[in-house]
Tab-separated table of C-alpha atoms in Angstrom:
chain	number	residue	atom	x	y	z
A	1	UNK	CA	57.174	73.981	102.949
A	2	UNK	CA	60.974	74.760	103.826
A	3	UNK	CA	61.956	76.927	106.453
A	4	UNK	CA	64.871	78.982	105.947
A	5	UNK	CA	67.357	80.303	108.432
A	6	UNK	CA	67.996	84.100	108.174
A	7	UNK	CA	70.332	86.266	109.935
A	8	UNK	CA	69.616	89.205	111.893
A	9	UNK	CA	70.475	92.527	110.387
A	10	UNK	CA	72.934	93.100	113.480
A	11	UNK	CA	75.006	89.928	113.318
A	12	UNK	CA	74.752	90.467	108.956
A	13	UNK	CA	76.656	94.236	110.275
A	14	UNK	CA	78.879	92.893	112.208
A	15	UNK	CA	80.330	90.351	109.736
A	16	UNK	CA	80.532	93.314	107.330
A	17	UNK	CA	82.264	94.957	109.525
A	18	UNK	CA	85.262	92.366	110.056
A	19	UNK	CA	85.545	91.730	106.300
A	20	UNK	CA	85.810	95.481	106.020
A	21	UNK	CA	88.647	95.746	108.807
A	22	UNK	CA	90.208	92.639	106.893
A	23	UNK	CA	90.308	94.300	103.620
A	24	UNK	CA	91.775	98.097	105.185
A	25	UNK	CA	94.449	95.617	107.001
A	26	UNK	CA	95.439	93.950	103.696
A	27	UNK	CA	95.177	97.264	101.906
A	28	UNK	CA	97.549	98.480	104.981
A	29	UNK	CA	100.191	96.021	104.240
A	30	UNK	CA	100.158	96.209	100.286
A	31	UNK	CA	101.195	99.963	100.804
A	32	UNK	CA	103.429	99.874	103.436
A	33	UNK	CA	105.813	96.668	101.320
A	34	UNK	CA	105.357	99.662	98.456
A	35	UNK	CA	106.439	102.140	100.788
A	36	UNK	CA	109.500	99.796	102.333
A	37	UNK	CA	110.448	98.708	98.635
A	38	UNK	CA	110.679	102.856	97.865
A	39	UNK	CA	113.413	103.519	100.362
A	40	UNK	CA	116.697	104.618	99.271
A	41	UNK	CA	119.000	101.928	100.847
A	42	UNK	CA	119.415	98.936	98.399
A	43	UNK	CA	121.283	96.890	101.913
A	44	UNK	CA	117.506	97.125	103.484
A	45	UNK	CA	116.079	95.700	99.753
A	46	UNK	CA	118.163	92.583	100.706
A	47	UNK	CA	117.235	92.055	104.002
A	48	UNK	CA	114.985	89.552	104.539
A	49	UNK	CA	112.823	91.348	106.940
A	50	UNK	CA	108.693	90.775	107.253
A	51	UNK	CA	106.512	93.791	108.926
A	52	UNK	CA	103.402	93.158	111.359
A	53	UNK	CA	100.941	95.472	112.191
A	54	UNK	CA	99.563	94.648	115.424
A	55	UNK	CA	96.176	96.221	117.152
A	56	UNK	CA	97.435	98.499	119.283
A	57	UNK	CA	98.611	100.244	115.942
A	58	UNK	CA	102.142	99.700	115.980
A	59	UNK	CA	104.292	98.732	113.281
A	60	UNK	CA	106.628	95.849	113.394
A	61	UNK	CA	109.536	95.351	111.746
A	62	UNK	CA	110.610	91.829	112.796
A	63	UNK	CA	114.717	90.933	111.603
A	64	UNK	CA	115.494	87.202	110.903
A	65	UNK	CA	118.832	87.948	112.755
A	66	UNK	CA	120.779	90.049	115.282
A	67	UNK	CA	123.047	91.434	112.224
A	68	UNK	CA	119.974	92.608	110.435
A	69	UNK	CA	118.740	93.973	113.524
A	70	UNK	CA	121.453	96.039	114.001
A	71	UNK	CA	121.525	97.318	110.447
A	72	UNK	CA	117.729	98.121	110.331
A	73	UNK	CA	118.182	100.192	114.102
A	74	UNK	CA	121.229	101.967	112.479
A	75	UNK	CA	118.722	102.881	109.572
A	76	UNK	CA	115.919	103.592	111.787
A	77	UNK	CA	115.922	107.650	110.696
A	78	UNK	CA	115.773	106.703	106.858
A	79	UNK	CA	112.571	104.192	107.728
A	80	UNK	CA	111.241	106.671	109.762
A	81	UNK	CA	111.351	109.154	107.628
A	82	UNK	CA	110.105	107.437	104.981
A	83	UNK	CA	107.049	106.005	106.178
A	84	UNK	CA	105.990	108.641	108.381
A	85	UNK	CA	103.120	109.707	106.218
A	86	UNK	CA	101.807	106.518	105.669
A	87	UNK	CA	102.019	106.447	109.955
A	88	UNK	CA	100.120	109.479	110.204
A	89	UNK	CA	97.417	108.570	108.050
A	90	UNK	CA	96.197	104.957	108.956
A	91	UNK	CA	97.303	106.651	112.648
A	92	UNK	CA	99.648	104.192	113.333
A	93	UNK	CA	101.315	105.338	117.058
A	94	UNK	CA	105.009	104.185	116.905
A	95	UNK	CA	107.647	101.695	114.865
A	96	UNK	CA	108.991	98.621	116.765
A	97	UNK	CA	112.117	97.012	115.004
A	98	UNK	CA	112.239	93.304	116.909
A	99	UNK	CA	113.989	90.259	116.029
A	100	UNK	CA	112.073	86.699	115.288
């Protein structure tokens, strides 16, 4: 006779629960690279810059360099602007432009 182990219907939630959160994250990210590709500045298209969203609900722009920090902080009303319904509704609390 085999025994099989089972799961409990908690721990079975609770790993549905993370693979949910993983998939809204991912999800997150698609359409805020959709969003960055969509703003009107072709210098920010060329900057090599990667975006982190961290749990405290923040948004992260980290710049590979200080000159493309300075460029993306000069910008920071056009980004702002143009992801600032996409802030509001995954309730994202602020925008943090850092460099790596």
């Amino acid at each position: 006779m085999r025994h099989y182990k089972t799961k409990k219907i908690g721990v079975l939630l609770v790993e549905k629960r993370k693979e949910l959160g993983t998939l809204e994250l991912a999800g997150q990210y698609k359409e805020l690279a959709t969003l960055w590709g969509a703003i009107p500045d072709p210098t920010l298209q060329k900057l090599k810059v990667t975006h982190q969203i961290t749990q405290e609900r923040v948004i992260q722009i980290v710049c590979p360099s200080s000159v493309a920090l300075t460029y993306v902080r000069q910008r920071r009303d056009i980004i702002e602007s143009s992801l600032k319904e996409f802030m509001v509704a995954h309730q994202f609390v602020s925008l943090e432009i850092i460099i790596k």
